Short mmCIF file of C-alpha atoms and ligand atoms in Angstrom, two decimals:
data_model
loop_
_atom_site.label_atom_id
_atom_site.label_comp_id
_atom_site.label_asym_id
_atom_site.label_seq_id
_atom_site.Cartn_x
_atom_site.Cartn_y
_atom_site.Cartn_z
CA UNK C 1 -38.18 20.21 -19.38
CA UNK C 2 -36.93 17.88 -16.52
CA UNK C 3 -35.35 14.57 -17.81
CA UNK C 4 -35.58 11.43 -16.32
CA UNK C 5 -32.57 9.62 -15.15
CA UNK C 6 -32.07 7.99 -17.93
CA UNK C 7 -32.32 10.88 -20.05
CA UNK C 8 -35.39 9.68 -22.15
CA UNK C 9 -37.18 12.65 -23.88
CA UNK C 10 -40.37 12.82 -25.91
CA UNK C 11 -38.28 13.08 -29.13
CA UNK C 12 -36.73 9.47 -27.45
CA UNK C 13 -39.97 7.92 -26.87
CA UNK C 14 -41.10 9.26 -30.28
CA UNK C 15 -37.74 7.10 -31.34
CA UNK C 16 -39.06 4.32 -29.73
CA UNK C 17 -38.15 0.56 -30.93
CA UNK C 18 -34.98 1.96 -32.79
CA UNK C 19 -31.15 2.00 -31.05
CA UNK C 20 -30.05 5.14 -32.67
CA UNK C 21 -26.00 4.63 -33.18
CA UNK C 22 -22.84 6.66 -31.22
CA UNK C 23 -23.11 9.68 -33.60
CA UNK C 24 -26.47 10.16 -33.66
CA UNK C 25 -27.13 10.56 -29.92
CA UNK C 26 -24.10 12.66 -29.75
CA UNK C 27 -26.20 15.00 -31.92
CA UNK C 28 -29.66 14.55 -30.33
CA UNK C 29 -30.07 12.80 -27.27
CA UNK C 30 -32.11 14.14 -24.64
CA UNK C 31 -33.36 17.40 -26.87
CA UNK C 32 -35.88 17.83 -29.22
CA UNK C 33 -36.31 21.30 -30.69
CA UNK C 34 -40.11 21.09 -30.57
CA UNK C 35 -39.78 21.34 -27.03
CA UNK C 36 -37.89 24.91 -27.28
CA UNK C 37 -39.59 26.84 -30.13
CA UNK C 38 -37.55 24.92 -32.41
CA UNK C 39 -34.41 26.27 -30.99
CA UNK C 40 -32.09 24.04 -32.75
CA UNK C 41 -28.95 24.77 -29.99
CA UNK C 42 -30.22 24.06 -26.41
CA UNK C 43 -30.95 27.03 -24.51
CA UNK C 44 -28.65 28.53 -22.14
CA UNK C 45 -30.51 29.39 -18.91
CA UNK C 46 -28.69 32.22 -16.90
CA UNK C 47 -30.57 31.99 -14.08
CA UNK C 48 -29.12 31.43 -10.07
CA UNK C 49 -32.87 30.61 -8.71
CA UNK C 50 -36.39 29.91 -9.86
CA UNK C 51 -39.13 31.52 -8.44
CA UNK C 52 -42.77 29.48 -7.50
CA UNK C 53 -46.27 31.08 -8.30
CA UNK C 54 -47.14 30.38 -4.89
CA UNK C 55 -45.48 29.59 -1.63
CA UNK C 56 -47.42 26.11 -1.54
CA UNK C 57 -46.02 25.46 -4.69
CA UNK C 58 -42.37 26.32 -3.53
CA UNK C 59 -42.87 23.90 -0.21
CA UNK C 60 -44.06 21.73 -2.94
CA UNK C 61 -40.63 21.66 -4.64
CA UNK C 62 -38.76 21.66 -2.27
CA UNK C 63 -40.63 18.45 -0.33
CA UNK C 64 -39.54 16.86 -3.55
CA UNK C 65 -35.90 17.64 -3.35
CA UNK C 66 -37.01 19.83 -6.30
CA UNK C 67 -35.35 22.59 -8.48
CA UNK C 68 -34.68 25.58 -6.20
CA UNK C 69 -31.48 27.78 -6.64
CA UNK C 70 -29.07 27.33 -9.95
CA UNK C 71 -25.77 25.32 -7.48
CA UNK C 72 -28.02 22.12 -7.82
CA UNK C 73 -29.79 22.26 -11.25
CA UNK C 74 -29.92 24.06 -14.28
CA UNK C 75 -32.22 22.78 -17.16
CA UNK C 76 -28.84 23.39 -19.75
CA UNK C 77 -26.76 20.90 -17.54
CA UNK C 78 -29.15 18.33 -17.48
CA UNK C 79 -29.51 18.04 -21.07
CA UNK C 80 -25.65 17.62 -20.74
CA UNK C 81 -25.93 14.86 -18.20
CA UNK C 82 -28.92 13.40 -19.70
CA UNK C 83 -26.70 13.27 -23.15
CA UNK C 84 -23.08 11.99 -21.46
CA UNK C 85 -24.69 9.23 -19.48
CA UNK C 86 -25.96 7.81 -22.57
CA UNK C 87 -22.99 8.08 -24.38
CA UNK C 88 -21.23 6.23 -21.60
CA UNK C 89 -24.10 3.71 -21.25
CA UNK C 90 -24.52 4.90 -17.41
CA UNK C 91 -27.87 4.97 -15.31
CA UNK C 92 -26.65 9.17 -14.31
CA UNK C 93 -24.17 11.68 -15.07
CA UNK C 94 -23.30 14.53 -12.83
CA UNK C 95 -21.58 17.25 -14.58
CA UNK C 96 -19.19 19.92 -12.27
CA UNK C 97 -16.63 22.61 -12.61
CA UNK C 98 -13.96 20.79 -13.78
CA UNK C 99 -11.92 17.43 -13.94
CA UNK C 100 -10.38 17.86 -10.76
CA UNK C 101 -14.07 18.81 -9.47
CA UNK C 102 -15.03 15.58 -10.62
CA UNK C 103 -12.59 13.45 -8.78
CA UNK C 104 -13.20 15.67 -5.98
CA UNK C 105 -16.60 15.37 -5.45
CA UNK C 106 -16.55 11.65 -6.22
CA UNK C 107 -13.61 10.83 -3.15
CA UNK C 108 -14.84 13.30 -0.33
CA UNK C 109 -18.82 11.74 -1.21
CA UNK C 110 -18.13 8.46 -0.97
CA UNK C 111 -15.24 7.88 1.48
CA UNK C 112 -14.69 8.57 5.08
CA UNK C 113 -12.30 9.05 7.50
CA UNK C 114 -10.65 5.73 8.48
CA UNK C 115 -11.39 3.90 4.79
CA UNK C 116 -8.82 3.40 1.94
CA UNK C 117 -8.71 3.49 -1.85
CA UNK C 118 -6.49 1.51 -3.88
CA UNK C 119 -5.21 3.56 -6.78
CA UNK C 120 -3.04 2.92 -9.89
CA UNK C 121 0.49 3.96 -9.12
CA UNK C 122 0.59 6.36 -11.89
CA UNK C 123 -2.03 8.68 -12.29
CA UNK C 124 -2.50 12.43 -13.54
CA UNK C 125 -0.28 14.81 -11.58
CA UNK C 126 -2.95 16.82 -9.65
CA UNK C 127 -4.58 13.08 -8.63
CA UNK C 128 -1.39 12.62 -7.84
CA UNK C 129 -1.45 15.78 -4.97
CA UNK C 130 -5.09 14.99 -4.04
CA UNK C 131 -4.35 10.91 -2.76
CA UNK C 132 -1.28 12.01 -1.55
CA UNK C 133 -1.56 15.32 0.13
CA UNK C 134 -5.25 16.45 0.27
CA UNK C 135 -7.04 13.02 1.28
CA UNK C 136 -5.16 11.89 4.04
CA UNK C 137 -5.27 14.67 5.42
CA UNK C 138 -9.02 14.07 6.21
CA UNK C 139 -7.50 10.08 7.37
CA UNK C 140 -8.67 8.90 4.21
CA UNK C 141 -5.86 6.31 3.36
CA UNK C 142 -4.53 5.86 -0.30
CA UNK C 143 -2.61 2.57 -1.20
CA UNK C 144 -0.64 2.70 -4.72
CA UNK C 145 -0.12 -0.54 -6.55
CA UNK C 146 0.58 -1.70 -10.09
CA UNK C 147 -2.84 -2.50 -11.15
CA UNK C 148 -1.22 -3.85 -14.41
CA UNK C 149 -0.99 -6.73 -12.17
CA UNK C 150 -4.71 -7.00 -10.97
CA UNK C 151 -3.34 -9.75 -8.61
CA UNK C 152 -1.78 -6.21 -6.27
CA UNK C 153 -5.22 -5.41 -5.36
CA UNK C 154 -6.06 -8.73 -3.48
CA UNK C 155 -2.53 -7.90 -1.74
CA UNK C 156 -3.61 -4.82 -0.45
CA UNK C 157 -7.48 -4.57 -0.18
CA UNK C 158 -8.80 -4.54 3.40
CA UNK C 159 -12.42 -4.68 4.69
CA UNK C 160 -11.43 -1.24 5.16
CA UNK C 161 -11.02 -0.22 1.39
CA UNK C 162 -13.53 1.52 -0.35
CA UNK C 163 -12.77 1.99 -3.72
CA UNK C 164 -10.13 1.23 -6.28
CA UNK C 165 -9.13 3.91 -8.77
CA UNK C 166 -7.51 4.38 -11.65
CA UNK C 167 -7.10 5.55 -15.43
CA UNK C 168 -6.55 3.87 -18.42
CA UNK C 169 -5.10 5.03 -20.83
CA UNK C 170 -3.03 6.64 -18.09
CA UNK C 171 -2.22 9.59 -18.27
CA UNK C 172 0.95 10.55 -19.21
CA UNK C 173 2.40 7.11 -20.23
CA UNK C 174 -0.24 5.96 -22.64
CA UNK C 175 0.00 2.58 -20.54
CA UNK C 176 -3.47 0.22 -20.68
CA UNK C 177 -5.03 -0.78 -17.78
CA UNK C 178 -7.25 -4.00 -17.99
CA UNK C 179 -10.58 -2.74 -16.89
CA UNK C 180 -12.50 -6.02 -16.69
CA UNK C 181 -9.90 -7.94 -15.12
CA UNK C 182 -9.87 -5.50 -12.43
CA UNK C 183 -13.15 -4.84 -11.88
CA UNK C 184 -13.41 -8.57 -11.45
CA UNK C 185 -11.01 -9.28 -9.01
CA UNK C 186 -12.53 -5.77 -7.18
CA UNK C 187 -15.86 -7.07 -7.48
CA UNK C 188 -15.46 -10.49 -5.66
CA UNK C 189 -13.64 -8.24 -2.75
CA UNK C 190 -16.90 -6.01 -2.38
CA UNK C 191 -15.24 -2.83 -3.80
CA UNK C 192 -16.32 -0.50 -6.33
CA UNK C 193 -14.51 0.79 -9.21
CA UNK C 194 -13.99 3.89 -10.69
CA UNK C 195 -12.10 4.69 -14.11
CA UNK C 196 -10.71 7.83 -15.32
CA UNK C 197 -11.34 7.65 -18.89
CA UNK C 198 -10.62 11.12 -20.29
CA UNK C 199 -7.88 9.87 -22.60
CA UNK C 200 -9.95 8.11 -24.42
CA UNK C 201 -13.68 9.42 -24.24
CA UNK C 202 -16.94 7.27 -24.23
CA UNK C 203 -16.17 7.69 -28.58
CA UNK C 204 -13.43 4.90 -28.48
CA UNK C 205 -13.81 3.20 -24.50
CA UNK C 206 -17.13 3.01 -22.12
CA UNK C 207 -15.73 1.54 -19.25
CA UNK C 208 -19.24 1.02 -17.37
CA UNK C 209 -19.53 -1.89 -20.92
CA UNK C 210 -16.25 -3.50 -18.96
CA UNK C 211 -17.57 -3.81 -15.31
CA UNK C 212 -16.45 -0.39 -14.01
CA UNK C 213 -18.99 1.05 -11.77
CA UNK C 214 -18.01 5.06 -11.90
CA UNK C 215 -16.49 6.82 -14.90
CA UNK C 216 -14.47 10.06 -14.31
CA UNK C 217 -14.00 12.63 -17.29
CA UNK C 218 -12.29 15.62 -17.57
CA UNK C 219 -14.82 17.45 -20.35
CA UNK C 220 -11.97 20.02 -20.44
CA UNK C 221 -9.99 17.65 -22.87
CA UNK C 222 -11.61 15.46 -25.88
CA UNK C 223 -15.19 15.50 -24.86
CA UNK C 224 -15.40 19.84 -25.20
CA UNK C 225 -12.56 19.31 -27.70
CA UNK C 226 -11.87 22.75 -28.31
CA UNK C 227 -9.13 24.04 -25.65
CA UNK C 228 -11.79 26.72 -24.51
CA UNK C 229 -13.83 25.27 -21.29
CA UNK C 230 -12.94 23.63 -18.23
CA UNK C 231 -15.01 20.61 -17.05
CA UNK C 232 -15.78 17.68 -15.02
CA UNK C 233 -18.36 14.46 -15.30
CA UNK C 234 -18.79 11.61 -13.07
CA UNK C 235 -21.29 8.75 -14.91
CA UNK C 236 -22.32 5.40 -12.95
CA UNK C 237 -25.70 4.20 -11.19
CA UNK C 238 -28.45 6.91 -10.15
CA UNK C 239 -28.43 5.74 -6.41
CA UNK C 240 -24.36 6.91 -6.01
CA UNK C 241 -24.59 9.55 -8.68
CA UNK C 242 -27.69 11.34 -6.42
CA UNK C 243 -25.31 11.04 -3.46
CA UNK C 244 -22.84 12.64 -5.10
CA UNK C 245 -25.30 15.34 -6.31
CA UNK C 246 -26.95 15.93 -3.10
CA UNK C 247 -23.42 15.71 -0.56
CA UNK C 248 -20.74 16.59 -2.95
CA UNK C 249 -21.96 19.36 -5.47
CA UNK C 250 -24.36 20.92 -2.69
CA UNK C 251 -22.42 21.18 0.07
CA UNK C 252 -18.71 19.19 0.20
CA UNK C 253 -17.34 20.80 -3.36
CA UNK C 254 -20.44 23.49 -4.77
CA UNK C 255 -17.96 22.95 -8.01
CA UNK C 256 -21.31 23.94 -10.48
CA UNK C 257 -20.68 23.78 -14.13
CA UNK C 258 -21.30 27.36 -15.45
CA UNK C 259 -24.70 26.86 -18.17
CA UNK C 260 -22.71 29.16 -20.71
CA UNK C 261 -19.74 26.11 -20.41
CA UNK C 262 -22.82 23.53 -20.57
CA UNK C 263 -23.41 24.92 -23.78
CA UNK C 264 -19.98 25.17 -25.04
CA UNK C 265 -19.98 21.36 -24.05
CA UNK C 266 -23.33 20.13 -25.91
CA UNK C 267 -21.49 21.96 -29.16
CA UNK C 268 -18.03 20.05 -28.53
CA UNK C 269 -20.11 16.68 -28.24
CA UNK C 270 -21.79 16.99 -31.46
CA UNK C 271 -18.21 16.29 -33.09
CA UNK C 272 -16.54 13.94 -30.69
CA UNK C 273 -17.13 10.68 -32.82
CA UNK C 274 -15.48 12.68 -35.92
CA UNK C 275 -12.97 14.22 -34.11
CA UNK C 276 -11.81 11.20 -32.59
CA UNK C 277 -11.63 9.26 -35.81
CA UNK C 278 -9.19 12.16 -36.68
CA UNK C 279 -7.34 12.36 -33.90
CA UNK C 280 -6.74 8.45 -33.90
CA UNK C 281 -5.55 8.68 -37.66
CA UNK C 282 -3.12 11.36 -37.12
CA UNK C 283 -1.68 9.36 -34.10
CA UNK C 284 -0.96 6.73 -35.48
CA UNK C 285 0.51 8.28 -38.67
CA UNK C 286 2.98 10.29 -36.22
CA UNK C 287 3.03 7.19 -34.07
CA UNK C 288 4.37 4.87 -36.55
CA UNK C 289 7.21 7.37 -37.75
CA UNK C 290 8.60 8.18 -34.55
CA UNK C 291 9.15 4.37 -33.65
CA UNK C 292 10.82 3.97 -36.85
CA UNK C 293 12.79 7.27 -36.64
CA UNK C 294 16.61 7.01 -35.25
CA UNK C 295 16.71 9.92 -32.44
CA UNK C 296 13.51 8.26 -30.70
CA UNK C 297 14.17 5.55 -28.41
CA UNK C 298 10.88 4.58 -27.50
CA UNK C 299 7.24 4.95 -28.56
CA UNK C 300 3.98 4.01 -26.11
CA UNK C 301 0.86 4.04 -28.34
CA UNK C 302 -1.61 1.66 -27.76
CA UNK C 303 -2.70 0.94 -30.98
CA UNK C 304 1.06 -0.28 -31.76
CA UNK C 305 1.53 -3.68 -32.13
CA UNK C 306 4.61 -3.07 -30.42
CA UNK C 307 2.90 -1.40 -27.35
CA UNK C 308 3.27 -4.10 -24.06
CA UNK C 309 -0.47 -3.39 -23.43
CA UNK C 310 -1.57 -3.64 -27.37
CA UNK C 311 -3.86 -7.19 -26.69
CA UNK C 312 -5.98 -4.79 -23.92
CA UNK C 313 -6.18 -1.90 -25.47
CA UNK C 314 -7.59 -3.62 -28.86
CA UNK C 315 -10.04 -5.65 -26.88
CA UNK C 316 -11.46 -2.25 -24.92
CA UNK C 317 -11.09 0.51 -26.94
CA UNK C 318 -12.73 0.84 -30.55
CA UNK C 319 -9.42 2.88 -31.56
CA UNK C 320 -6.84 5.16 -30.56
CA UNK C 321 -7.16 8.24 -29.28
CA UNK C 322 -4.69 11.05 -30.02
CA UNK C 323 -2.68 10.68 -26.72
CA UNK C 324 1.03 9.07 -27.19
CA UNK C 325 4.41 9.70 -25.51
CA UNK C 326 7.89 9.17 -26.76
CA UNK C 327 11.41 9.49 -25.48
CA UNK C 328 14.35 10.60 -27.14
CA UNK C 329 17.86 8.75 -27.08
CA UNK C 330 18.79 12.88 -26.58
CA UNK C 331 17.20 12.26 -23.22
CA UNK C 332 16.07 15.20 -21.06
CA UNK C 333 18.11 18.10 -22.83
CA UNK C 334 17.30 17.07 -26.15
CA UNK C 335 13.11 16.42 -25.12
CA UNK C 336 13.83 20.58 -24.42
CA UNK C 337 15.57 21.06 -27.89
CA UNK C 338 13.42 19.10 -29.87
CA UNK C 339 10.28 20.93 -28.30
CA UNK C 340 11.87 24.17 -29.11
CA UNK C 341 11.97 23.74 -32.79
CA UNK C 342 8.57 22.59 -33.18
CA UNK C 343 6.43 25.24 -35.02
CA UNK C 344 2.65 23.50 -35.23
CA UNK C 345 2.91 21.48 -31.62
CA UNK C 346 2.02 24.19 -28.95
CA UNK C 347 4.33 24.05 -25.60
CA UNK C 348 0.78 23.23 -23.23
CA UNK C 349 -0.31 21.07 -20.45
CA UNK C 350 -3.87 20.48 -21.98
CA UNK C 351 -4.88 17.66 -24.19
CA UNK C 352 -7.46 16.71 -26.41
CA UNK C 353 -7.79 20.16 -28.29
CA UNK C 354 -7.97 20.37 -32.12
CA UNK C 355 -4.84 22.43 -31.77
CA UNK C 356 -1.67 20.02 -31.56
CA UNK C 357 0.18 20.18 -27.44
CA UNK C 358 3.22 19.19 -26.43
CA UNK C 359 4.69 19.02 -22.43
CA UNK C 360 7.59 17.43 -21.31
CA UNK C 361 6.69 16.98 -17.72
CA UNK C 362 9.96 16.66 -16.09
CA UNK C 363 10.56 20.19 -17.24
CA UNK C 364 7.52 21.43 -15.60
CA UNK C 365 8.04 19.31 -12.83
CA UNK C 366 12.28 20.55 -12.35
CA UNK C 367 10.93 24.90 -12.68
CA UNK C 368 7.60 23.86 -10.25
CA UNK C 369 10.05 22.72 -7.34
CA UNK C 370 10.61 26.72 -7.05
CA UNK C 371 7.09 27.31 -5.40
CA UNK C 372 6.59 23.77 -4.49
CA UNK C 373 9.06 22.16 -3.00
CA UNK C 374 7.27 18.56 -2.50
CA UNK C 375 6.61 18.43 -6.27
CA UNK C 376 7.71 15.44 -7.96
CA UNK C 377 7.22 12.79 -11.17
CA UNK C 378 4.37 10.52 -11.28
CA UNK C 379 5.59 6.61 -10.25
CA UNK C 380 7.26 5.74 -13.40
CA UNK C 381 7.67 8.61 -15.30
CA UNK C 382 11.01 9.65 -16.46
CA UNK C 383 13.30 12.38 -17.04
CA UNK C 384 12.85 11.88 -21.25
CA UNK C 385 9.13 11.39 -21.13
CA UNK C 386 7.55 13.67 -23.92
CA UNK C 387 3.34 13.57 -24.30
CA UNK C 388 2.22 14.38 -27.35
CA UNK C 389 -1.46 15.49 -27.88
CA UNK C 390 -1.84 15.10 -31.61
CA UNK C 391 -4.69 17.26 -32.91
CA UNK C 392 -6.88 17.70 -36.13
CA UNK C 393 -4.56 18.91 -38.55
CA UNK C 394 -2.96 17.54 -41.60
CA UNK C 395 -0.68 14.40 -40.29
CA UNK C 396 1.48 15.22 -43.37
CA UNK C 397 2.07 18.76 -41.97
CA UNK C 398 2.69 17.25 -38.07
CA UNK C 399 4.93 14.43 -39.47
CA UNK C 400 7.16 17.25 -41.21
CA UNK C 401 6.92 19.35 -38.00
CA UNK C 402 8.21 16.30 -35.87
CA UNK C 403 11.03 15.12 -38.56
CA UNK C 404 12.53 19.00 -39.11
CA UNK C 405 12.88 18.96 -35.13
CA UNK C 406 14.12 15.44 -34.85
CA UNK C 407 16.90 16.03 -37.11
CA UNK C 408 20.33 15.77 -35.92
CA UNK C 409 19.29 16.71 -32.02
C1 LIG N 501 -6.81 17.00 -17.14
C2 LIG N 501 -7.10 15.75 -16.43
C3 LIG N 501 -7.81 15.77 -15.23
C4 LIG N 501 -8.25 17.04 -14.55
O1 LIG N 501 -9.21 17.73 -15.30
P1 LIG N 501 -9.40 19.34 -15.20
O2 LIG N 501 -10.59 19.56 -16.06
O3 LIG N 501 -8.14 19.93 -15.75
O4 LIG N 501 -9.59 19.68 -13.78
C5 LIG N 501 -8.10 14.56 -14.62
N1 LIG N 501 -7.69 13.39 -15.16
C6 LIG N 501 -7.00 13.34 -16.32
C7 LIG N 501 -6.58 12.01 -16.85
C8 LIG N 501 -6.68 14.51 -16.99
O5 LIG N 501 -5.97 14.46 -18.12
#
């Protein structure tokens, strides 16, 4: 059954009057077993077309922009959409391939040769490649600034500039951006905002709730949880979410989220409050020993009173997440040592899994200069930076883990 844009379903209206909590919609927003032959999981419809009764009825459908071939709508995926948009308190959701999809879609829809974006000088490392490399090579032009000084983007915005972006926390340096400060200072300029928010997931920060107008997600991290799909979501208002819909995913990108990975999505959701709470808990538990441990020289957690951005990131996030990095007074040879002798942290560029990951990305970055000569650290990023990705299990395990490796590096 077709949603509307907000999502709304029978077993919502039959809701009516009561604001069911975080948890609860997680659960069972925007389904309603009645409506499947009590199929309690939603089903997963493998299907690349649908086929009309008649062809009036198929120039019917498609006079109405209607549901034609599987690249533009699968009932599975919009029960996902339907479901994150709430979450995330957004008119639409538009769920694709991937993260990188996602960020994709969202820059070749909306910008055009000749504008500019304003972007946060440290961002993932393949958003890194894409405003560098891929968009101005279409003239797209990409201005990095310190948006921990919202002041940069009056310095820089032109009547040319289209859109500032950014992530907070960002990714790797667990640094907190101010998302209503910005968004203020980008709104009385004219220019949209857009917020990469897959370290923290709509659990612990909705950034829509802080003036943000698009919210980027990688699913493939917290929101699936469970280190086993790859996917993308953009969230914001129906009239820019359509566009992206109709220009991105249909003909610019064609990134479609697989229905079987829809699925695997819905199931990750139903545990993302929980999870979360965990994940925040054990992060802070490892967080809190490693600033007080002798072979680490620094500690960025946002839920540290210590961390610089600590004020921010208790007035827009409801906790931590499990994302922190450290550095070692051992520097770049002992991040490698230390890694080495970890048993439960697994050596992987993902995040957000139940499993516990570790990268040190100037490692990565140092052996990726082989095939790609260009590659290089994200603005302010160093040699000793270590990300931890602290997952589900026992903290008192992880904490033992972390002090057998930290000894005498
Ligand atoms: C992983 C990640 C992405 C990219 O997502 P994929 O699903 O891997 O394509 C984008 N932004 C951030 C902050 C990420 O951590």
């Amino acid at each position: 059954m077709p949603h509307t844009a907000s999502g709304a379903t029978e077993a919502d209206h039959r809701h009516a009057g009561r604001q069911f909590g975080f948890a609860t919609r997680a659960i069972h927003h925007a389904y309603d077993p009645a409506d499947h032959h009590g199929a309690v999981a939603p089903p997963v419809y493998f299907t690349s077309t649908y086929a009309f009764g008649s062809v009036a009825e198929n120039d019917e459908a498609a006079a109405r922009g209607g549901v034609l071939y599987a690249r533009e709508y699968n009932p599975t995926t919009a029960i996902l959409e339907a479901r994150l948009a709430n979450l995330e308190g957004a008119e639409a959701c538009l769920v694709v391939s991937t993260g990188m999809a996602a960020i994709g879609t969202l820059m070749l829809s909306l910008l055009s040769q000749g504008d500019e974006v304003v972007v946060h000088r440290t961002l993932y490392a393949n958003t890194v490649a894409l405003t560098e490399t891929g968009l101005p090579r279409f003239g797209i032009k990409v201005i990095p600034v310190d948006l921990a000084d919202p002041a940069n983007l009056d310095r820089v915005a032109t009547g040319r500039t289209k859109l500032v972006y950014f992530e907070t926390p960002v990714n790797p340096l667990s640094a907190v951006l101010d998302i209503a400060a910005i968004a203020n200072r980008a709104h009385a300029l004219g220019i949209p905002v857009a917020v990469d928010s897959t370290f923290a997931s709509p659990a612990l920060q909705r950034p829509i709730e802080h003036g943000a107008d698009l919210v980027v997600h990688s699913l493939t991290k917290y929101i699936s949880g469970h280190g086993d799909v790859l996917g993308g979501a953009v969230l914001g208002r129906a009239g820019t979410i359509a566009r992206l819909h109709d220009h991105g995913l249909r003909y610019l990108t064609g990134a479609t989220m697989s229905p079987m990975t829809a699925a695997l999505v819905l199931r990750g959701l139903k545990t993302l409050p929980l999870r979360m709470e965990r994940h925040g808990r054990n992060a802070l538990a490892i967080a809190t020993m490693l600033e007080a441990h002798p072979a680490v020289r620094w500690v960025s957690y946002p839920q540290l009173a210590s961390h610089r951005d600590h004020a921010i990131a208790v007035r827009q996030m409801s906790a931590g997440s499990g994302m922190l990095a450290l550095g070692l007074h051992a520097g770049f040879d002992g991040a490698r040592r230390f890694m080495d002798r970890l048993s439960l942290f697994g050596r992987a560029v993902s995040l957000g899994d139940a499993e516990s990951l570790i990268m040190h990305p100037a490692s990565l970055n140092r052996a990726r200069r082989a095939i790609r000569p260009e590659a290089h650290l994200a603005e302010g990023v160093g040699d000793d930076l270590i990300r931890l990705s602290v997952g589900l299990e026992d903290a008192g395990d992880l904490i033992e883990d972390l002090r057998q490796a930290l000894a005498s590096l």
